Short mmCIF file of C-alpha atoms in Angstrom, two decimals:
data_model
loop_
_atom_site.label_atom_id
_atom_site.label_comp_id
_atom_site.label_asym_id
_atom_site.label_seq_id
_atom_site.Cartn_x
_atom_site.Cartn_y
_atom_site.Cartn_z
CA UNK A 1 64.23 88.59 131.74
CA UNK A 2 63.69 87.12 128.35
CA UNK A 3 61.45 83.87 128.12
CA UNK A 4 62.66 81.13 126.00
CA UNK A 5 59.08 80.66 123.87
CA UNK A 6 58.87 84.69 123.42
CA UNK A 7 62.53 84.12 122.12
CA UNK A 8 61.93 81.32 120.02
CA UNK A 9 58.68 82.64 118.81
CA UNK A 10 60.91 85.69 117.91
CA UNK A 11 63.39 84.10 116.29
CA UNK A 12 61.33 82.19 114.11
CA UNK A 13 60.01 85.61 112.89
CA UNK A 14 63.33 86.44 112.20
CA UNK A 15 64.58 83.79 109.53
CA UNK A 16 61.21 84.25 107.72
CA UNK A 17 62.03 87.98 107.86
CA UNK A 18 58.79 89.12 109.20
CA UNK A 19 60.59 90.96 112.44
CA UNK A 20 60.60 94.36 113.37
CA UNK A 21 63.55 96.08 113.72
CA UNK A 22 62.54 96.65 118.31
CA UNK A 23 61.99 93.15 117.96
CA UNK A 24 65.42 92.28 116.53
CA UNK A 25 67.20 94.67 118.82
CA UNK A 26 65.38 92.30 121.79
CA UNK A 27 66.35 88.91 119.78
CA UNK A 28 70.37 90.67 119.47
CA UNK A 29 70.34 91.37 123.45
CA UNK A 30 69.15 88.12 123.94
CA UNK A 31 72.36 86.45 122.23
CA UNK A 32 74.76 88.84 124.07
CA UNK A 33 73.30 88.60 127.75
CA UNK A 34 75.46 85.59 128.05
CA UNK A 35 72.19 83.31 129.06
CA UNK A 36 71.06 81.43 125.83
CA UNK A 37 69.35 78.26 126.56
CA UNK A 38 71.40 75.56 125.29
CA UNK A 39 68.05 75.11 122.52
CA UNK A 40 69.23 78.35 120.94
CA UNK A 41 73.14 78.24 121.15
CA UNK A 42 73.54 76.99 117.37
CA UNK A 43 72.03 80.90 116.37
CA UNK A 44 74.54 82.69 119.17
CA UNK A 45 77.47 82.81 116.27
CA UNK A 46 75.30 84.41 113.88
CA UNK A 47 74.34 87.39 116.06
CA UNK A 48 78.03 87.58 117.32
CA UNK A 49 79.11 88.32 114.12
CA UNK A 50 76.70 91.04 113.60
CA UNK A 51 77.65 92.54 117.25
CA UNK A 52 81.41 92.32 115.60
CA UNK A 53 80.29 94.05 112.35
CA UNK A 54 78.69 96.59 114.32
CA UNK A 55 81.87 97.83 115.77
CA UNK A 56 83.83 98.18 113.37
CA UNK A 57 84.46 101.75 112.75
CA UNK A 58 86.54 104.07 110.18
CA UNK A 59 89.89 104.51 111.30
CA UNK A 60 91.21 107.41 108.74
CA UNK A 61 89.73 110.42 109.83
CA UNK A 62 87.84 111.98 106.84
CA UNK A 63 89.56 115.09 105.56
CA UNK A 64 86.81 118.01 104.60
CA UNK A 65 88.13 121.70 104.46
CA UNK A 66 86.03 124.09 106.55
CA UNK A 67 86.21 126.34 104.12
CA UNK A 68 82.69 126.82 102.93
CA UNK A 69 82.20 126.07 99.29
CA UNK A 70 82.15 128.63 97.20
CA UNK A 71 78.73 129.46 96.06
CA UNK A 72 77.64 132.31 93.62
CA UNK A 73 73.72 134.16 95.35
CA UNK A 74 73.18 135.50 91.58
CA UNK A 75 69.64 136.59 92.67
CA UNK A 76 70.56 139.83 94.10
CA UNK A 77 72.63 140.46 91.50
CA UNK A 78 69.88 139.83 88.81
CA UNK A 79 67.45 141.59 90.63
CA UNK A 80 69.44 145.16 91.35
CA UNK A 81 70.15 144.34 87.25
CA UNK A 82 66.67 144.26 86.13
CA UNK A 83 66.18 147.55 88.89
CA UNK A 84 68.95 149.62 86.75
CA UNK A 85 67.86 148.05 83.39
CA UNK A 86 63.68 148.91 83.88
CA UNK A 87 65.22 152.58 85.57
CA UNK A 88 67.68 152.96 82.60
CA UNK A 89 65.06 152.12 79.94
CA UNK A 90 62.12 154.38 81.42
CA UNK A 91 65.32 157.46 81.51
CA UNK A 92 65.41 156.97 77.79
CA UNK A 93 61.71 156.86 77.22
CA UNK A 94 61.64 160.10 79.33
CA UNK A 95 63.98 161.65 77.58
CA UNK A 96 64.28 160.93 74.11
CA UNK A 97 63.51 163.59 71.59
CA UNK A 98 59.69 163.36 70.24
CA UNK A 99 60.61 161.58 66.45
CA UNK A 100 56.43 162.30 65.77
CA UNK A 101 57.14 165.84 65.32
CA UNK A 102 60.46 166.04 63.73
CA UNK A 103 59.64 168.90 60.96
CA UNK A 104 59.13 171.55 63.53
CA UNK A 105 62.78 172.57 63.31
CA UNK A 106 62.84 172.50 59.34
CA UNK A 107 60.26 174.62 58.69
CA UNK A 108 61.51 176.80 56.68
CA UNK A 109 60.99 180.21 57.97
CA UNK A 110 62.65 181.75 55.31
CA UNK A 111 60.52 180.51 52.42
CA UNK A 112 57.80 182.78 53.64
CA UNK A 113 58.34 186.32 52.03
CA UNK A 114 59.85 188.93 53.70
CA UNK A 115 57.81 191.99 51.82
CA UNK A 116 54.33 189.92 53.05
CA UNK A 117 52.76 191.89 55.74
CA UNK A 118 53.66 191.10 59.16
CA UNK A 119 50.33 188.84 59.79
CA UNK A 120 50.94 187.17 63.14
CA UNK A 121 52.11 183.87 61.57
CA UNK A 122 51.59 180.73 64.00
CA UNK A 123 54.58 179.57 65.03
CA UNK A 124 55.01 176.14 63.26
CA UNK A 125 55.85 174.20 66.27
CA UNK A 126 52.11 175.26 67.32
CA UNK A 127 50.57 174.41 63.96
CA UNK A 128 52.30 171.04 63.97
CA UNK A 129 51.82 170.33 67.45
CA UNK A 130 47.68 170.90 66.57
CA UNK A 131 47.83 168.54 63.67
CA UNK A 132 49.72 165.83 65.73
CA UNK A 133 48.44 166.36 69.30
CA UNK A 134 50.59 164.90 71.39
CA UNK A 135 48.96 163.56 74.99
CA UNK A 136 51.26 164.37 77.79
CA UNK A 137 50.34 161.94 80.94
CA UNK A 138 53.07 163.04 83.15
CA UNK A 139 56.27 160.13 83.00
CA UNK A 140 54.92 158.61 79.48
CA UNK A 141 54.23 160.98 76.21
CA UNK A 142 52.82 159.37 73.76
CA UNK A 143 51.06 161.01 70.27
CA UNK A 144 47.52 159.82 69.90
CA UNK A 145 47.92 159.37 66.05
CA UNK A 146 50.64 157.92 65.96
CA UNK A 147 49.49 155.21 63.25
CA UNK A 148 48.98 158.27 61.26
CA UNK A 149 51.62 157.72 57.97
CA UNK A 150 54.53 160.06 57.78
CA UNK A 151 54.64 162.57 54.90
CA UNK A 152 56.39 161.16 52.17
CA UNK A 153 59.67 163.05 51.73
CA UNK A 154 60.38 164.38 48.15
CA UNK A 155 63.18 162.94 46.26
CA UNK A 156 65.90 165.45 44.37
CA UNK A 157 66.67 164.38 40.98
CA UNK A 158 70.05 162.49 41.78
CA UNK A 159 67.87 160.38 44.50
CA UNK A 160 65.76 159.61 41.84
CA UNK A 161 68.12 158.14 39.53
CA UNK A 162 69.81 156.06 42.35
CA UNK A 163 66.53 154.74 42.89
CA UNK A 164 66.26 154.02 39.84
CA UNK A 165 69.27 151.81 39.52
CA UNK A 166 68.66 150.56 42.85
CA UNK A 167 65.86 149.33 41.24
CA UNK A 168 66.81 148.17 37.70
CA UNK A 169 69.53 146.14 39.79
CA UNK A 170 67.51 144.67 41.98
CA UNK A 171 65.05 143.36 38.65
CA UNK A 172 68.03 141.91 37.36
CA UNK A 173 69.31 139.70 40.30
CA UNK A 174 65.54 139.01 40.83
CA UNK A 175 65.00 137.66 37.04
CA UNK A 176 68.37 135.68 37.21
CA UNK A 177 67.26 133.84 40.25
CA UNK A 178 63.79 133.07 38.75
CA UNK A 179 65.64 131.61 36.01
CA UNK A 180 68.07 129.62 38.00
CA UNK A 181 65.32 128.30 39.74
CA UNK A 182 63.44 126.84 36.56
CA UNK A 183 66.64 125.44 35.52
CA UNK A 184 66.97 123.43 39.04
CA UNK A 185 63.42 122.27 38.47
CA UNK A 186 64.27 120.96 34.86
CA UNK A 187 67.24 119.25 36.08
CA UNK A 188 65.17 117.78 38.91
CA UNK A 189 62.92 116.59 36.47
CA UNK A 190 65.50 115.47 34.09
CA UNK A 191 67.19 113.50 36.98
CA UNK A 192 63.70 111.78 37.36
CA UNK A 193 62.87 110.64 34.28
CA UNK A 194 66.73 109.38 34.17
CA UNK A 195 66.20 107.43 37.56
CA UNK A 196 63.19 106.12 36.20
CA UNK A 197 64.69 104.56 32.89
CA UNK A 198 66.82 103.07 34.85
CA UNK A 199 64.64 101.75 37.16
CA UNK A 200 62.45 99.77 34.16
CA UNK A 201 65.69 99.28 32.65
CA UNK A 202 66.90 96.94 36.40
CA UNK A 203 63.17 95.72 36.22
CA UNK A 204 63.42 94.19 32.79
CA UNK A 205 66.57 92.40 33.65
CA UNK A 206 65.43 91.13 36.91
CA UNK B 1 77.00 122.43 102.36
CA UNK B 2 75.30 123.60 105.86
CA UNK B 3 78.16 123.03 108.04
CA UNK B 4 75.84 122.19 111.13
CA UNK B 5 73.79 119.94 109.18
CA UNK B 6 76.90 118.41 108.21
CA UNK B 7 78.39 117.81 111.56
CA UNK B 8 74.91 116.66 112.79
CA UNK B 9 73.71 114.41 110.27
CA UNK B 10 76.42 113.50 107.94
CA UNK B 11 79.64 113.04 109.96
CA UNK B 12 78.50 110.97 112.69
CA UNK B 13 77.37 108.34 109.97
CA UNK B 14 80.63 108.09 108.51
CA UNK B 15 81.42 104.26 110.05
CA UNK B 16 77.72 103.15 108.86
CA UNK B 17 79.33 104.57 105.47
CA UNK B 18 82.32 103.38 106.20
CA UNK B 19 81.33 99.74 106.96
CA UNK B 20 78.84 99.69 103.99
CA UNK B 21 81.24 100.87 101.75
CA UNK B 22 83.59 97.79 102.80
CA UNK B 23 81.05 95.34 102.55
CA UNK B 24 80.77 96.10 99.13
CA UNK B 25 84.24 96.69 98.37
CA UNK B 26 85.88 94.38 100.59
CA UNK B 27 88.82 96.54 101.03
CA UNK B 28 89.87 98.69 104.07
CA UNK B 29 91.40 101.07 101.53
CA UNK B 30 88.70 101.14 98.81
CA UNK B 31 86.02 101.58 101.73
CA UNK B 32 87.91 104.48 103.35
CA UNK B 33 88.90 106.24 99.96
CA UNK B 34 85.15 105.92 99.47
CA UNK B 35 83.66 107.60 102.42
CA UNK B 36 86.10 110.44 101.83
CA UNK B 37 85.23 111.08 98.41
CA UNK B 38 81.20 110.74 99.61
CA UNK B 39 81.92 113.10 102.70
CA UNK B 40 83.30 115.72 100.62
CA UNK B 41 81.33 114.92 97.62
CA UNK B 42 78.11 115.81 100.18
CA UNK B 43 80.54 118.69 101.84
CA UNK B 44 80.70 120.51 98.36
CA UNK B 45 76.63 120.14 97.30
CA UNK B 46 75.23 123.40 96.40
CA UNK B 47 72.36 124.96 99.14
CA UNK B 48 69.65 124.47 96.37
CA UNK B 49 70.32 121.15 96.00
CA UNK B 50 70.64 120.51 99.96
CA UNK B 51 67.33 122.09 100.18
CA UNK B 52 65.73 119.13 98.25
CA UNK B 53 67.13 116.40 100.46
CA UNK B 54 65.06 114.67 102.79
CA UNK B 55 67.26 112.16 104.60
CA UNK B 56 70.74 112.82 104.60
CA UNK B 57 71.72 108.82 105.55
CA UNK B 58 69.41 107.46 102.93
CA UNK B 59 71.47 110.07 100.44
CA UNK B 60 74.98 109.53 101.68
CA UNK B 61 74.29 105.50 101.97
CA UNK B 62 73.07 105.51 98.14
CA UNK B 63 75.97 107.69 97.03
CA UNK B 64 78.69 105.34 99.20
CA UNK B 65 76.70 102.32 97.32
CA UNK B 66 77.26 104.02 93.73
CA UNK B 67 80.58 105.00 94.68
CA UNK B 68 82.09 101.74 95.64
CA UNK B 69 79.71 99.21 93.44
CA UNK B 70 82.18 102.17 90.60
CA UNK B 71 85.24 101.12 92.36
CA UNK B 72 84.72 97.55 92.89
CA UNK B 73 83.21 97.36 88.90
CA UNK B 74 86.04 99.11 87.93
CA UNK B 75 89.67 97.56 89.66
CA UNK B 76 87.94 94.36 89.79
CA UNK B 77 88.30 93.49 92.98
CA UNK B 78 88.38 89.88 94.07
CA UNK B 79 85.55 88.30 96.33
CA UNK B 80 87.93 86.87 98.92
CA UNK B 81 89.66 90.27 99.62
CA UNK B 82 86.51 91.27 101.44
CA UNK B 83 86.95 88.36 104.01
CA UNK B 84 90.62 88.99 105.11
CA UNK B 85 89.84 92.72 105.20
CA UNK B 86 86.78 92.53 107.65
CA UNK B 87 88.32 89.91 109.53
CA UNK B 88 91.61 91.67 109.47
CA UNK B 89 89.69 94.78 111.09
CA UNK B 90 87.21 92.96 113.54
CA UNK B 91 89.79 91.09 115.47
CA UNK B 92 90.35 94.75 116.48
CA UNK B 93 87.45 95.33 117.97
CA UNK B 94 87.28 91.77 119.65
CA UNK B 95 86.79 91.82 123.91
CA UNK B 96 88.66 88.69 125.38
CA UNK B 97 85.40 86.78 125.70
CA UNK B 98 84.15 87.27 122.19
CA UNK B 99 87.48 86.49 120.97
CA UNK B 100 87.56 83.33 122.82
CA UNK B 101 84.19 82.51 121.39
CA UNK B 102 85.36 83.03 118.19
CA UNK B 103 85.37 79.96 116.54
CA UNK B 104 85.34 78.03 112.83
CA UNK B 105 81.30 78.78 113.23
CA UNK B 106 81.71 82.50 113.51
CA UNK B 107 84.29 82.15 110.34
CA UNK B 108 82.13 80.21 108.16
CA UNK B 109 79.14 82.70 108.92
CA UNK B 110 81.23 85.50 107.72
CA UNK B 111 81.98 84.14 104.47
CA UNK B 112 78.68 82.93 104.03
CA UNK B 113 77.51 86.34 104.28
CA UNK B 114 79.72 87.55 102.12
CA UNK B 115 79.37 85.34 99.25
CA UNK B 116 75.50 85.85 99.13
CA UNK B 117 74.25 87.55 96.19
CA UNK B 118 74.88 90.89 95.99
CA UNK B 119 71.25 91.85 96.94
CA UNK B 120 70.77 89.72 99.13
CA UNK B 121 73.94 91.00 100.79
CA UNK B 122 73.42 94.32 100.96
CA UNK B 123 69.87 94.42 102.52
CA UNK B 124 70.96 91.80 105.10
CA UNK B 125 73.66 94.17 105.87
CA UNK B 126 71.67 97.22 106.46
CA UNK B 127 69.13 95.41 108.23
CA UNK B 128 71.11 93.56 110.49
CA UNK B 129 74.03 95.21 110.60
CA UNK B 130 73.13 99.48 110.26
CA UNK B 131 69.07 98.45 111.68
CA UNK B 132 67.51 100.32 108.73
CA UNK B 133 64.11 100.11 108.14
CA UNK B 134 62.67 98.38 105.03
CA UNK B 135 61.68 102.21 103.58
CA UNK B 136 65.35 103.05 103.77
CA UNK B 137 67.16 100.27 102.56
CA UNK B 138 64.62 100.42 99.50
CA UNK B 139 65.62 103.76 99.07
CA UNK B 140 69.51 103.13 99.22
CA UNK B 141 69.55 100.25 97.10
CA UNK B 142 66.77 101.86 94.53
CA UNK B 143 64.44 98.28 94.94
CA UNK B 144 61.04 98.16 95.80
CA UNK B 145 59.85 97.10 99.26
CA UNK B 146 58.76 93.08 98.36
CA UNK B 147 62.26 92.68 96.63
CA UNK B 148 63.44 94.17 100.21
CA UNK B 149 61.64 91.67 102.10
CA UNK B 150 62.33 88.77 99.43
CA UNK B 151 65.95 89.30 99.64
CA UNK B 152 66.14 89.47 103.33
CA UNK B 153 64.74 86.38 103.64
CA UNK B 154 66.17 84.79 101.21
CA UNK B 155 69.51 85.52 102.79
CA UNK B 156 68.21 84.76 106.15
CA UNK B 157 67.27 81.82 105.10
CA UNK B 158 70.49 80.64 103.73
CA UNK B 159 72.27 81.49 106.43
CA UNK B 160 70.08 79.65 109.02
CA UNK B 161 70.40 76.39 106.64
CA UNK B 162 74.26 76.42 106.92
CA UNK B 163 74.24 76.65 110.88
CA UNK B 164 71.86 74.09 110.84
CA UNK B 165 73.72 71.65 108.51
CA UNK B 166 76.71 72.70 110.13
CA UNK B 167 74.78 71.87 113.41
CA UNK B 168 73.75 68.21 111.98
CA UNK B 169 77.43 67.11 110.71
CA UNK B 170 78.93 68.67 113.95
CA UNK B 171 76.06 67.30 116.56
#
């Protein structure tokens, strides 16, 4: 049973706000057990209408489709990706042609003379492959001087020349740009000298 | 969308929604569009944004608050609509005995509720009405805890003045 100073006690709580929400809950039974002292029957609308508001309830039946939302699990995807990618890229490592020793194959064989005596030549591949050593570690090759520089390949005469002209043009576009560019800086300066006349010129007449 | 989180925690909170959503809107057909778009707004939220949510209600309360504070902002809906909607609908729910209780007092109540501040509104009607703590109806309405308590009281208090003046002219 409630008593009426517990309740009144409570309720004063209530308007200052300073309730708990069990405490509320007891205060709301209290006003719809029927058996408010006649002290307290001013408050009994008040928690009616909350009573009412609690009850009222959505009538239209939400719609949602049970179909599940579409969602895209990239992860799998991105990780089989990188998988193929690192297997693809260690495939061509493993299998790409040595470019450290590319002159084996042009060695010319043919420049050596025929009528020498038949000394037993090194095979170039051999001779090359002891100037460039190359350190095999089983998946990954690798040349241990490979900062060495390449031989500087010899130019024919025509390569020359187009060098040359290569070079003579590029001079030329190089000198016409230097001069464009002191032109733009004696314009700037022009401009400046300009913006300053004026400026004494607007002084003066202020 | 975790469809048994969904029919756990979200669906069964769809009248707290649904009667927040018409306090603010004040229409039967605002409040309902507004659940439905929240429902399936919630339905169609990606799993790595689920994963970040804490509490669904406090969630689904703050986007039915955004939602229809948008709707109400944006058609302009007039205060007194809310009153003949919610009294339209509670007469509904009405027993014999309540409805013969049902007086002028009850009336005058309702519209003082509803013409309290906005605030002031809203955090009596989660309190009172959906029993949320103070955490949560901070969280809903994005307000710190004393402006919870401030407004509560504040509304409390005006009510409790009426029925009391009321009380005075009538006694």
């Amino acid at each position: 049973m409630f008593q009426l100073q517990h309740i009144e006690a409570l309720l004063e709580k209530f308007w200052e706000g300073d309730t708990t929400l069990e405490e509320e809950r007891m205060l709301k039974a209290y006003f719809a057990s029927g058996q408010v002292d006649d002290s307290l029957k001013q408050y009994a609308p008040f928690f009616q209408v909350l009573r009412q508001e609690q009850a009222v309830e959505l009538q239209r039946p939400p719609v949602v489709t049970e179909i599940r939302p579409v969602t895209y699990n990239w992860k799998p995807w991105l990780a089989a990706a990188s998988v193929a990618l690192l297997l693809s890229a260690g495939w061509w490592w493993h299998s790409r042609p040595n470019v450290d020793v590319p002159y084996t194959a042009e060695v010319p064989r043919s420049t050596t003379p025929v009528t020498q005596p038949e000394a037993p030549v090194q095979p170039p591949t051999a001779q090359l492959a002891s100037e460039t050593p190359v350190q095999s570690t089983g998946f990954f090759r690798r040349k241990i001087n490979a900062h060495k520089p390449s031989p500087t390949p010899q130019l024919n005469e025509e390569e020359e020349k187009a060098m040359q002209e290569i070079k003579a043009a590029l001079a030329l576009v190089s000198s016409k740009l230097k001069k464009g560019r002191q032109e733009a800086v004696k314009g700037t300066e022009h401009l400046e000298t300009m913006d300053k006349v004026f400026k004494k010129k607007r002084d003066g007449e202020g | 969308m975790n469809w048994t989180i969904f029919h756990e925690q979200v669906f069964p909170i769809r009248h707290k929604l649904y009667r927040f959503a018409l306090r603010i809107t004040g229409s039967v057909h605002e409040a309902e569009d507004v659940v439905q778009e929240v429902l399936e707004k919630v339905w169609k939220t990606s799993a790595d944004h689920s994963a970040t949510v804490q509490n669904w209600e406090a969630w689904c309360m703050t986007l039915t608050r955004n939602r229809s504070l948008d709707k109400t902002r944006s058609q302009s809906l007039r205060r007194t609509a809310p009153l003949e909607n919610l009294s339209e609908r509670r007469t509904d729910t009405l027993n014999p005995a309540e409805a013969a209780e049902s007086n002028d007092l009850t009336e005058n109540i309702k519209r003082m509720m509803q013409e309290l501040p906005e605030k002031q509104r809203l955090v009596m009607h989660l309190r009172d009405i959906e029993e949320l703590t103070y955490d949560e109806i901070a969280e809903t309405l994005s307000i710190t805890l004393d402006q919870v308590k401030i407004n509560l009281h504040r509304a409390r208090k005006t009510i409790r003045t009426m029925i009391l003046e009321r009380e005075r002219i009538s006694g």
